[in-house]
Amino acid sequence: MFTNRLYLFFGHIQQQFQPKLLLNNKMTIGSLKQRLKLLSTATESKYRYSFTNGANDKISNEQRDFYEENGYILIKKLLSDNDIERYWQRFQDLATGKVEPNPLLLLQRELATAKQAIHERNLYKVQELYADDVLFEYCRHPLVLDIVEAFTGGPNILAIHSMLINKPPDAGTKSSRHPLHQDLHYFPMRPADRIVGTWTAMEKITKENGCLSAIPGTHKGEHLEHDYPEWEGGVNKLYYGIKDMKNVVGDRIHIEMERGDCLFFHPLLIHGSGMNRTKGFRKAISCHFASSTDCHYIEIKGTIQEKLAQEILDVYHRRARSFMGGDSDNMTYKDLWRNRSRLVRGEDKIGATTS
Ligand SMILES: O=C(O)CCC(=O)C(=O)O
């Protein structure tokens, strides 16, 4: 009797979602459960880029739908002023030399001013935040990770790359622009759909001081060829852009944000940032995450990523030689990403922190 009602109930749902999976009344409860699992996969199938986390869901269906369609979602005021102030103060302390940085922390100073006094004015980027306990709190932040789970597809999460970007006022050369690109071009992990970027405004960020811009929907397209843009005035080292935009469909939008707002975006979403036309520095903190159980490393040799990968490797070989004093030339691109990745939630099967 009970199972008959279940057949009727599931039969009804099934007709709506999956007419080909027909039920018959010889089924056991076990096979019904199996069917139920298939059904939930069937109803989920309109979602390719995101997952539900049942009662613990931190994003709504509307937000999921938006991400599926556009390749990003903006969560207003995700982080508190206290969080942001803590990261801000830490940045100042590192920039001014008040705190001795861990040598693994990558501090990138403006070449033009690097020989002058140590000051936030010449520190435009800090990378490898795992080497700093305070800044890495951002990549471990439960409010961030709860939402990241909706895109990595579960609670096994690696922080694969992190940075704080202190975009300087443009010196008149337009070199403070960040060309349109896809972040996947930097990563030797796949699948792309189980990787997500986060970018949090540390202050009000507008078109004027160089907010992010993006072309919604481009996460559904391919990984495109990148190179240095042929711009007058030049571009920062390793700031690759998409080589040929002529087949890219869609309009660019500007994403203005308030302090504490956080953008979650797919690694194929085409995005960049404009010039900083103000006299102030524009600060944002960012981390990319990947599923530690569903992602694997790929071989970069022979792919469109090889040129950039070699350039990044050269930087790391030089760094490793200078502060480890040893020969690191055998380090591969995969080793580099394994070294910089950190497990921030759950378990690690990609071997980021072990093998
Ligand atoms: O912070 C910025 O200006 C741009 C950051 C960005 O697009 C990136 O690092 O991928």
mmCIF file of C-alpha atoms and ligand atoms in Angstrom:
data_model
loop_
_atom_site.group_PDB
_atom_site.id
_atom_site.type_symbol
_atom_site.label_atom_id
_atom_site.label_comp_id
_atom_site.label_asym_id
_atom_site.label_seq_id
_atom_site.Cartn_x
_atom_site.Cartn_y
_atom_site.Cartn_z
ATOM 1 C CA MET A 1 0.000 0.000 0.000
ATOM 2 C CA PHE A 2 2.706 2.412 1.119
ATOM 3 C CA THR A 3 4.944 1.434 -1.797
ATOM 4 C CA ASN A 4 2.000 1.802 -4.188
ATOM 5 C CA ARG A 5 1.568 5.390 -3.013
ATOM 6 C CA LEU A 6 5.258 5.952 -3.484
ATOM 7 C CA TYR A 7 5.049 4.614 -7.046
ATOM 8 C CA LEU A 8 2.202 6.989 -7.747
ATOM 9 C CA PHE A 9 4.061 9.899 -6.207
ATOM 10 C CA PHE A 10 7.400 9.260 -7.875
ATOM 11 C CA GLY A 11 5.699 8.225 -11.092
ATOM 12 C CA HIS A 12 4.067 11.636 -11.133
ATOM 13 C CA ILE A 13 7.303 13.505 -10.527
ATOM 14 C CA GLN A 14 9.067 11.320 -12.987
ATOM 15 C CA GLN A 15 6.660 12.071 -15.767
ATOM 16 C CA GLN A 16 7.366 15.723 -15.242
ATOM 17 C CA PHE A 17 11.128 15.484 -15.231
ATOM 18 C CA GLN A 18 12.235 12.272 -16.874
ATOM 19 C CA PRO A 19 9.527 10.534 -18.900
ATOM 20 C CA LYS A 20 11.911 7.840 -20.101
ATOM 21 C CA LEU A 21 12.525 6.377 -16.644
ATOM 22 C CA LEU A 22 9.275 4.468 -16.170
ATOM 23 C CA LEU A 23 8.356 2.871 -12.869
ATOM 24 C CA ASN A 24 6.649 -0.459 -12.504
ATOM 25 C CA ASN A 25 4.965 -1.905 -9.443
ATOM 26 C CA LYS A 26 7.464 -4.758 -9.042
ATOM 27 C CA MET A 27 10.066 -2.404 -7.661
ATOM 28 C CA THR A 28 11.575 -2.792 -4.213
ATOM 29 C CA ILE A 29 12.155 0.093 -1.826
ATOM 30 C CA GLY A 30 15.889 -0.244 -2.603
ATOM 31 C CA SER A 31 15.372 0.207 -6.307
ATOM 32 C CA LEU A 32 12.981 3.061 -5.608
ATOM 33 C CA LYS A 33 15.696 4.818 -3.651
ATOM 34 C CA GLN A 34 18.039 4.261 -6.547
ATOM 35 C CA ARG A 35 15.448 5.788 -8.879
ATOM 36 C CA LEU A 36 14.985 8.669 -6.504
ATOM 37 C CA LYS A 37 18.710 9.379 -6.694
ATOM 38 C CA LEU A 38 18.515 9.341 -10.483
ATOM 39 C CA LEU A 39 15.529 11.640 -10.332
ATOM 40 C CA SER A 40 17.323 14.175 -8.213
ATOM 41 C CA THR A 41 20.186 14.100 -10.724
ATOM 42 C CA ALA A 42 17.635 14.587 -13.489
ATOM 43 C CA THR A 43 16.044 17.591 -11.781
ATOM 44 C CA GLU A 44 19.560 18.955 -11.081
ATOM 45 C CA SER A 45 20.625 18.558 -14.675
ATOM 46 C CA LYS A 46 19.704 22.104 -15.644
ATOM 47 C CA TYR A 47 22.609 23.013 -13.366
ATOM 48 C CA ARG A 48 26.040 22.454 -14.798
ATOM 49 C CA TYR A 49 28.117 24.974 -12.893
ATOM 50 C CA SER A 50 26.674 24.859 -9.380
ATOM 51 C CA PHE A 51 25.385 22.516 -6.700
ATOM 52 C CA THR A 52 22.848 22.606 -3.966
ATOM 53 C CA ASN A 53 23.899 21.811 -0.440
ATOM 54 C CA GLY A 54 20.446 20.908 0.908
ATOM 55 C CA ALA A 55 19.407 22.688 4.079
ATOM 56 C CA ASN A 56 22.862 24.248 4.397
ATOM 57 C CA ASP A 57 22.590 26.123 1.149
ATOM 58 C CA LYS A 58 24.092 29.553 1.369
ATOM 59 C CA ILE A 59 22.880 30.701 -2.022
ATOM 60 C CA SER A 60 19.331 30.795 -3.320
ATOM 61 C CA ASN A 61 18.027 29.101 -6.475
ATOM 62 C CA GLU A 62 17.844 32.537 -8.081
ATOM 63 C CA GLN A 63 21.529 33.095 -7.339
ATOM 64 C CA ARG A 64 22.386 29.685 -8.748
ATOM 65 C CA ASP A 65 20.362 30.398 -11.871
ATOM 66 C CA PHE A 66 22.164 33.708 -12.230
ATOM 67 C CA TYR A 67 25.593 32.028 -11.954
ATOM 68 C CA GLU A 68 24.599 29.352 -14.475
ATOM 69 C CA GLU A 69 23.567 32.026 -16.961
ATOM 70 C CA ASN A 70 26.203 34.693 -16.335
ATOM 71 C CA GLY A 71 29.214 32.944 -14.795
ATOM 72 C CA TYR A 72 29.323 35.027 -11.603
ATOM 73 C CA ILE A 73 27.334 36.143 -8.576
ATOM 74 C CA LEU A 74 27.856 39.168 -6.393
ATOM 75 C CA ILE A 75 27.187 38.711 -2.668
ATOM 76 C CA LYS A 76 26.703 42.043 -0.992
ATOM 77 C CA LYS A 77 28.479 42.706 2.312
ATOM 78 C CA LEU A 78 29.695 39.139 2.785
ATOM 79 C CA LEU A 79 32.624 40.221 4.942
ATOM 80 C CA SER A 80 32.400 42.554 7.912
ATOM 81 C CA ASP A 81 34.242 45.842 8.333
ATOM 82 C CA ASN A 82 36.290 44.153 11.058
ATOM 83 C CA ASP A 83 37.498 41.469 8.664
ATOM 84 C CA ILE A 84 38.448 44.012 6.044
ATOM 85 C CA GLU A 85 40.172 46.305 8.543
ATOM 86 C CA ARG A 86 42.275 43.396 9.756
ATOM 87 C CA TYR A 87 43.492 42.565 6.228
ATOM 88 C CA TRP A 88 44.012 46.259 5.476
ATOM 89 C CA GLN A 89 46.142 46.818 8.581
ATOM 90 C CA ARG A 90 48.192 43.738 7.815
ATOM 91 C CA PHE A 91 48.845 44.968 4.301
ATOM 92 C CA GLN A 92 50.017 48.345 5.679
ATOM 93 C CA ASP A 93 52.299 46.619 8.183
ATOM 94 C CA LEU A 94 53.853 44.478 5.462
ATOM 95 C CA ALA A 95 54.104 47.391 3.035
ATOM 96 C CA THR A 96 55.838 49.676 5.511
ATOM 97 C CA GLY A 97 58.157 47.031 6.928
ATOM 98 C CA LYS A 98 56.518 47.058 10.389
ATOM 99 C CA VAL A 99 56.014 43.308 10.016
ATOM 100 C CA GLU A 100 58.787 41.152 8.612
ATOM 101 C CA PRO A 101 57.208 39.190 5.736
ATOM 102 C CA ASN A 102 57.595 35.421 5.505
ATOM 103 C CA PRO A 103 60.016 34.955 2.547
ATOM 104 C CA LEU A 104 57.408 32.846 0.750
ATOM 105 C CA LEU A 105 55.074 35.824 0.572
ATOM 106 C CA LEU A 106 55.480 37.407 -2.859
ATOM 107 C CA LEU A 107 55.575 41.198 -2.534
ATOM 108 C CA GLN A 108 55.474 42.906 -5.926
ATOM 109 C CA ARG A 109 56.688 46.481 -5.897
ATOM 110 C CA GLU A 110 56.378 49.077 -8.650
ATOM 111 C CA LEU A 111 59.696 49.133 -10.456
ATOM 112 C CA ALA A 112 59.681 52.915 -10.764
ATOM 113 C CA THR A 113 59.516 53.468 -7.007
ATOM 114 C CA ALA A 114 60.894 50.259 -5.546
ATOM 115 C CA LYS A 115 64.189 51.831 -4.528
ATOM 116 C CA GLN A 116 62.471 54.616 -2.621
ATOM 117 C CA ALA A 117 61.173 54.310 0.925
ATOM 118 C CA ILE A 118 59.200 51.171 1.642
ATOM 119 C CA HIS A 119 55.619 52.309 1.455
ATOM 120 C CA GLU A 120 52.213 51.106 0.318
ATOM 121 C CA ARG A 121 52.682 53.403 -2.646
ATOM 122 C CA ASN A 122 55.054 50.987 -4.313
ATOM 123 C CA LEU A 123 53.547 47.665 -3.249
ATOM 124 C CA TYR A 124 50.961 46.855 -5.890
ATOM 125 C CA LYS A 125 50.378 43.195 -5.202
ATOM 126 C CA VAL A 126 50.938 40.570 -2.509
ATOM 127 C CA GLN A 127 50.646 36.953 -3.633
ATOM 128 C CA GLU A 128 50.916 33.551 -1.923
ATOM 129 C CA LEU A 129 48.769 34.628 1.024
ATOM 130 C CA TYR A 130 49.119 31.158 2.559
ATOM 131 C CA ALA A 131 52.473 32.413 3.853
ATOM 132 C CA ASP A 132 50.791 35.030 6.015
ATOM 133 C CA ASP A 133 48.486 33.909 8.817
ATOM 134 C CA VAL A 134 46.418 37.082 8.855
ATOM 135 C CA LEU A 135 45.863 37.519 5.118
ATOM 136 C CA PHE A 136 45.217 33.813 4.666
ATOM 137 C CA GLU A 137 42.256 34.100 7.048
ATOM 138 C CA TYR A 138 40.408 35.433 4.009
ATOM 139 C CA CYS A 139 40.910 32.116 2.152
ATOM 140 C CA ARG A 140 39.754 30.159 5.197
ATOM 141 C CA HIS A 141 36.807 32.396 5.941
ATOM 142 C CA PRO A 142 33.757 30.167 6.636
ATOM 143 C CA LEU A 143 31.370 32.619 4.964
ATOM 144 C CA VAL A 144 33.464 32.510 1.803
ATOM 145 C CA LEU A 145 33.958 28.720 1.862
ATOM 146 C CA ASP A 146 30.267 27.995 2.473
ATOM 147 C CA ILE A 147 29.495 29.657 -0.847
ATOM 148 C CA VAL A 148 32.561 28.239 -2.605
ATOM 149 C CA GLU A 149 31.105 24.763 -1.897
ATOM 150 C CA ALA A 150 28.221 25.505 -4.236
ATOM 151 C CA PHE A 151 30.739 25.680 -7.094
ATOM 152 C CA THR A 152 33.442 23.194 -6.122
ATOM 153 C CA GLY A 153 30.575 20.767 -5.603
ATOM 154 C CA GLY A 154 31.401 19.752 -2.065
ATOM 155 C CA PRO A 155 33.345 20.457 1.074
ATOM 156 C CA ASN A 156 36.789 19.349 -0.168
ATOM 157 C CA ILE A 157 38.414 22.603 -1.091
ATOM 158 C CA LEU A 158 41.906 23.767 -2.026
ATOM 159 C CA ALA A 159 42.935 27.407 -2.075
ATOM 160 C CA ILE A 160 45.055 27.330 -5.241
ATOM 161 C CA HIS A 161 46.024 30.970 -5.618
ATOM 162 C CA SER A 162 45.541 34.084 -3.512
ATOM 163 C CA MET A 163 46.483 37.727 -3.627
ATOM 164 C CA LEU A 164 45.819 41.233 -2.365
ATOM 165 C CA ILE A 165 45.815 43.790 -5.156
ATOM 166 C CA ASN A 166 46.641 47.410 -4.377
ATOM 167 C CA LYS A 167 45.936 48.986 -7.761
ATOM 168 C CA PRO A 168 47.959 52.226 -7.952
ATOM 169 C CA PRO A 169 46.772 55.499 -9.455
ATOM 170 C CA ASP A 170 47.526 55.361 -13.149
ATOM 171 C CA ALA A 171 50.745 57.175 -13.948
ATOM 172 C CA GLY A 172 49.372 58.392 -17.273
ATOM 173 C CA THR A 173 50.562 55.300 -19.119
ATOM 174 C CA LYS A 174 47.276 53.347 -18.724
ATOM 175 C CA SER A 175 49.388 50.482 -17.386
ATOM 176 C CA SER A 176 47.110 50.116 -14.351
ATOM 177 C CA ARG A 177 44.567 48.406 -16.631
ATOM 178 C CA HIS A 178 44.228 44.654 -16.405
ATOM 179 C CA PRO A 179 43.446 43.271 -19.880
ATOM 180 C CA LEU A 180 40.419 41.038 -20.481
ATOM 181 C CA HIS A 181 41.394 37.457 -19.729
ATOM 182 C CA GLN A 182 40.242 34.084 -18.420
ATOM 183 C CA ASP A 183 41.843 32.984 -15.163
ATOM 184 C CA LEU A 184 41.887 29.364 -16.323
ATOM 185 C CA HIS A 185 44.813 30.342 -18.543
ATOM 186 C CA TYR A 186 46.984 30.320 -15.407
ATOM 187 C CA PHE A 187 45.763 27.051 -13.871
ATOM 188 C CA PRO A 188 47.009 23.515 -14.564
ATOM 189 C CA MET A 189 43.882 21.952 -12.993
ATOM 190 C CA ARG A 190 40.684 20.711 -14.505
ATOM 191 C CA PRO A 191 37.747 20.494 -14.776
ATOM 192 C CA ALA A 192 37.243 24.249 -15.028
ATOM 193 C CA ASP A 193 33.692 23.945 -13.686
ATOM 194 C CA ARG A 194 34.956 22.806 -10.297
ATOM 195 C CA ILE A 195 37.170 25.900 -9.881
ATOM 196 C CA VAL A 196 35.872 29.256 -8.671
ATOM 197 C CA GLY A 197 37.419 32.667 -8.083
ATOM 198 C CA THR A 198 36.487 35.098 -5.317
ATOM 199 C CA TRP A 199 37.308 38.797 -5.360
ATOM 200 C CA THR A 200 36.342 40.980 -2.411
ATOM 201 C CA ALA A 201 36.297 44.770 -2.400
ATOM 202 C CA MET A 202 38.256 46.232 0.539
ATOM 203 C CA GLU A 203 36.740 49.653 -0.098
ATOM 204 C CA LYS A 204 34.213 51.195 -2.452
ATOM 205 C CA ILE A 205 35.296 50.211 -5.953
ATOM 206 C CA THR A 206 33.887 52.061 -8.929
ATOM 207 C CA LYS A 207 34.623 52.606 -12.594
ATOM 208 C CA GLU A 208 36.688 55.584 -11.509
ATOM 209 C CA ASN A 209 39.214 53.627 -9.422
ATOM 210 C CA GLY A 210 39.277 50.551 -11.679
ATOM 211 C CA CYS A 211 36.487 48.118 -10.856
ATOM 212 C CA LEU A 212 36.277 44.680 -12.413
ATOM 213 C CA SER A 213 34.545 44.396 -15.747
ATOM 214 C CA ALA A 214 33.258 41.167 -17.266
ATOM 215 C CA ILE A 215 31.382 39.775 -20.241
ATOM 216 C CA PRO A 216 28.494 37.789 -18.746
ATOM 217 C CA GLY A 217 27.916 34.319 -20.180
ATOM 218 C CA THR A 218 31.455 33.843 -21.523
ATOM 219 C CA HIS A 219 32.069 31.033 -18.992
ATOM 220 C CA LYS A 220 30.036 28.865 -21.411
ATOM 221 C CA GLY A 221 32.598 29.409 -24.153
ATOM 222 C CA GLU A 222 36.040 28.004 -24.782
ATOM 223 C CA HIS A 223 39.398 28.620 -23.230
ATOM 224 C CA LEU A 224 40.885 31.158 -25.675
ATOM 225 C CA GLU A 225 44.437 32.001 -26.681
ATOM 226 C CA HIS A 226 46.146 34.692 -24.592
ATOM 227 C CA ASP A 227 49.234 36.899 -24.942
ATOM 228 C CA TYR A 228 50.519 40.301 -23.856
ATOM 229 C CA PRO A 229 48.224 42.963 -25.313
ATOM 230 C CA GLU A 230 49.754 45.332 -27.827
ATOM 231 C CA TRP A 231 48.896 48.427 -25.876
ATOM 232 C CA GLU A 232 50.671 51.685 -25.799
ATOM 233 C CA GLY A 233 52.085 52.317 -22.354
ATOM 234 C CA GLY A 234 52.645 48.630 -21.663
ATOM 235 C CA VAL A 235 51.199 46.257 -19.180
ATOM 236 C CA ASN A 236 52.414 44.621 -15.961
ATOM 237 C CA LYS A 237 54.418 41.413 -16.123
ATOM 238 C CA LEU A 238 52.251 38.270 -16.448
ATOM 239 C CA TYR A 239 49.124 40.327 -17.230
ATOM 240 C CA TYR A 240 48.082 38.343 -20.289
ATOM 241 C CA GLY A 241 44.959 39.232 -22.257
ATOM 242 C CA ILE A 242 42.787 37.431 -24.789
ATOM 243 C CA LYS A 243 44.543 37.564 -28.149
ATOM 244 C CA ASP A 244 41.555 37.922 -30.383
ATOM 245 C CA MET A 245 38.243 39.216 -29.076
ATOM 246 C CA LYS A 246 36.488 39.330 -32.426
ATOM 247 C CA ASN A 247 34.535 36.092 -31.959
ATOM 248 C CA VAL A 248 33.555 36.849 -28.373
ATOM 249 C CA VAL A 249 29.846 37.545 -28.114
ATOM 250 C CA GLY A 250 28.386 39.789 -25.431
ATOM 251 C CA ASP A 251 28.694 43.199 -23.875
ATOM 252 C CA ARG A 252 31.119 44.175 -21.156
ATOM 253 C CA ILE A 253 29.616 45.259 -17.862
ATOM 254 C CA HIS A 254 31.290 47.094 -14.979
ATOM 255 C CA ILE A 255 30.855 45.600 -11.533
ATOM 256 C CA GLU A 256 30.945 48.346 -8.931
ATOM 257 C CA MET A 257 31.212 47.108 -5.358
ATOM 258 C CA GLU A 258 31.052 48.309 -1.757
ATOM 259 C CA ARG A 259 33.550 47.351 0.927
ATOM 260 C CA GLY A 260 32.968 43.700 1.951
ATOM 261 C CA ASP A 261 31.070 42.721 -1.231
ATOM 262 C CA CYS A 262 32.358 39.509 -2.751
ATOM 263 C CA LEU A 263 32.242 38.345 -6.349
ATOM 264 C CA PHE A 264 32.285 34.585 -7.085
ATOM 265 C CA PHE A 265 33.172 33.811 -10.703
ATOM 266 C CA HIS A 266 33.894 30.962 -13.088
ATOM 267 C CA PRO A 267 37.518 30.672 -14.345
ATOM 268 C CA LEU A 268 36.418 30.964 -17.979
ATOM 269 C CA LEU A 269 34.491 34.192 -17.394
ATOM 270 C CA ILE A 270 36.195 36.883 -19.478
ATOM 271 C CA HIS A 271 37.054 39.742 -17.149
ATOM 272 C CA GLY A 272 39.617 42.445 -16.436
ATOM 273 C CA SER A 273 39.783 45.835 -14.763
ATOM 274 C CA GLY A 274 40.039 49.419 -15.867
ATOM 275 C CA MET A 275 42.512 52.159 -15.180
ATOM 276 C CA ASN A 276 42.635 53.730 -11.733
ATOM 277 C CA ARG A 277 41.860 57.371 -12.510
ATOM 278 C CA THR A 278 41.905 58.501 -8.882
ATOM 279 C CA LYS A 279 44.815 59.520 -6.657
ATOM 280 C CA GLY A 280 44.095 56.712 -4.199
ATOM 281 C CA PHE A 281 45.074 53.037 -4.223
ATOM 282 C CA ARG A 282 42.299 50.539 -4.925
ATOM 283 C CA LYS A 283 42.405 47.448 -2.704
ATOM 284 C CA ALA A 284 40.823 44.038 -3.245
ATOM 285 C CA ILE A 285 41.588 40.595 -1.837
ATOM 286 C CA SER A 286 41.117 37.527 -3.951
ATOM 287 C CA CYS A 287 41.440 33.754 -3.857
ATOM 288 C CA HIS A 288 40.814 30.923 -6.301
ATOM 289 C CA PHE A 289 39.537 27.594 -5.067
ATOM 290 C CA ALA A 290 39.346 24.142 -6.657
ATOM 291 C CA SER A 291 37.729 20.889 -5.611
ATOM 292 C CA SER A 292 40.457 18.782 -3.995
ATOM 293 C CA THR A 293 38.628 15.584 -4.891
ATOM 294 C CA ASP A 294 37.175 16.264 -8.351
ATOM 295 C CA CYS A 295 40.067 18.186 -9.905
ATOM 296 C CA HIS A 296 43.257 16.758 -11.355
ATOM 297 C CA TYR A 297 46.421 18.261 -12.795
ATOM 298 C CA ILE A 298 46.901 18.427 -16.548
ATOM 299 C CA GLU A 299 50.054 18.477 -18.671
ATOM 300 C CA ILE A 300 50.630 22.045 -19.874
ATOM 301 C CA LYS A 301 53.382 21.252 -22.400
ATOM 302 C CA GLY A 302 52.089 21.659 -25.943
ATOM 303 C CA THR A 303 48.960 23.590 -24.898
ATOM 304 C CA ILE A 304 48.053 27.268 -25.318
ATOM 305 C CA GLN A 305 49.088 27.762 -21.672
ATOM 306 C CA GLU A 306 52.714 26.761 -22.198
ATOM 307 C CA LYS A 307 54.193 30.226 -22.858
ATOM 308 C CA LEU A 308 52.674 31.832 -19.758
ATOM 309 C CA ALA A 309 53.472 28.764 -17.661
ATOM 310 C CA GLN A 310 57.143 28.981 -18.661
ATOM 311 C CA GLU A 311 57.253 32.665 -17.734
ATOM 312 C CA ILE A 312 55.718 31.986 -14.328
ATOM 313 C CA LEU A 313 58.096 29.083 -13.780
ATOM 314 C CA ASP A 314 61.080 31.311 -14.584
ATOM 315 C CA VAL A 315 59.966 33.779 -11.904
ATOM 316 C CA TYR A 316 59.660 30.976 -9.353
ATOM 317 C CA HIS A 317 62.962 29.360 -10.300
ATOM 318 C CA ARG A 318 64.669 32.727 -9.745
ATOM 319 C CA ARG A 319 62.919 33.232 -6.400
ATOM 320 C CA ALA A 320 63.664 29.725 -5.258
ATOM 321 C CA ARG A 321 67.335 30.155 -6.170
ATOM 322 C CA SER A 322 67.556 33.454 -4.331
ATOM 323 C CA PHE A 323 65.963 32.516 -1.051
ATOM 324 C CA MET A 324 66.455 28.778 -0.872
ATOM 325 C CA GLY A 325 69.962 29.057 -2.197
ATOM 326 C CA GLY A 326 69.499 25.806 -4.072
ATOM 327 C CA ASP A 327 68.832 24.627 -7.556
ATOM 328 C CA SER A 328 65.107 24.389 -8.163
ATOM 329 C CA ASP A 329 65.291 24.052 -11.918
ATOM 330 C CA ASN A 330 63.664 20.640 -11.817
ATOM 331 C CA MET A 331 60.504 22.166 -10.382
ATOM 332 C CA THR A 332 57.671 21.674 -12.865
ATOM 333 C CA TYR A 333 54.573 23.818 -13.319
ATOM 334 C CA LYS A 334 52.572 21.160 -11.540
ATOM 335 C CA ASP A 335 55.037 21.186 -8.599
ATOM 336 C CA LEU A 336 54.702 24.945 -8.410
ATOM 337 C CA TRP A 337 50.903 24.752 -8.118
ATOM 338 C CA ARG A 338 51.100 21.888 -5.693
ATOM 339 C CA ASN A 339 53.451 23.932 -3.515
ATOM 340 C CA ARG A 340 51.261 26.990 -3.504
ATOM 341 C CA SER A 341 47.937 25.171 -2.939
ATOM 342 C CA ARG A 342 46.549 24.678 0.543
ATOM 343 C CA LEU A 343 43.713 22.510 1.753
ATOM 344 C CA VAL A 344 41.244 24.854 3.438
ATOM 345 C CA ARG A 345 38.337 22.505 4.019
ATOM 346 C CA GLY A 346 37.719 18.725 3.922
ATOM 347 C CA GLU A 347 40.130 16.193 2.495
ATOM 348 C CA ASP A 348 42.792 16.283 -0.164
ATOM 349 C CA LYS A 349 42.903 13.773 -3.003
ATOM 350 C CA ILE A 350 44.548 15.901 -5.676
ATOM 351 C CA GLY A 351 47.794 15.553 -3.722
ATOM 352 C CA ALA A 352 48.285 19.264 -3.267
ATOM 353 C CA THR A 353 49.758 19.028 0.149
ATOM 354 C CA THR A 354 50.971 15.436 0.209
ATOM 355 C CA SER A 355 52.448 13.514 -2.735
HETATM 356 O O1 LIG B 1 42.187 43.341 -9.363
HETATM 357 C C1 LIG B 1 42.214 43.590 -10.556
HETATM 358 O O2 LIG B 1 42.340 44.719 -10.980
HETATM 359 C C2 LIG B 1 42.033 42.504 -11.588
HETATM 360 C C3 LIG B 1 42.248 41.181 -11.012
HETATM 361 C C4 LIG B 1 42.057 40.091 -12.006
HETATM 362 O O3 LIG B 1 41.307 40.166 -12.921
HETATM 363 C C5 LIG B 1 42.822 38.888 -11.854
HETATM 364 O O4 LIG B 1 43.812 38.910 -11.114
HETATM 365 O O5 LIG B 1 42.492 37.879 -12.500
#
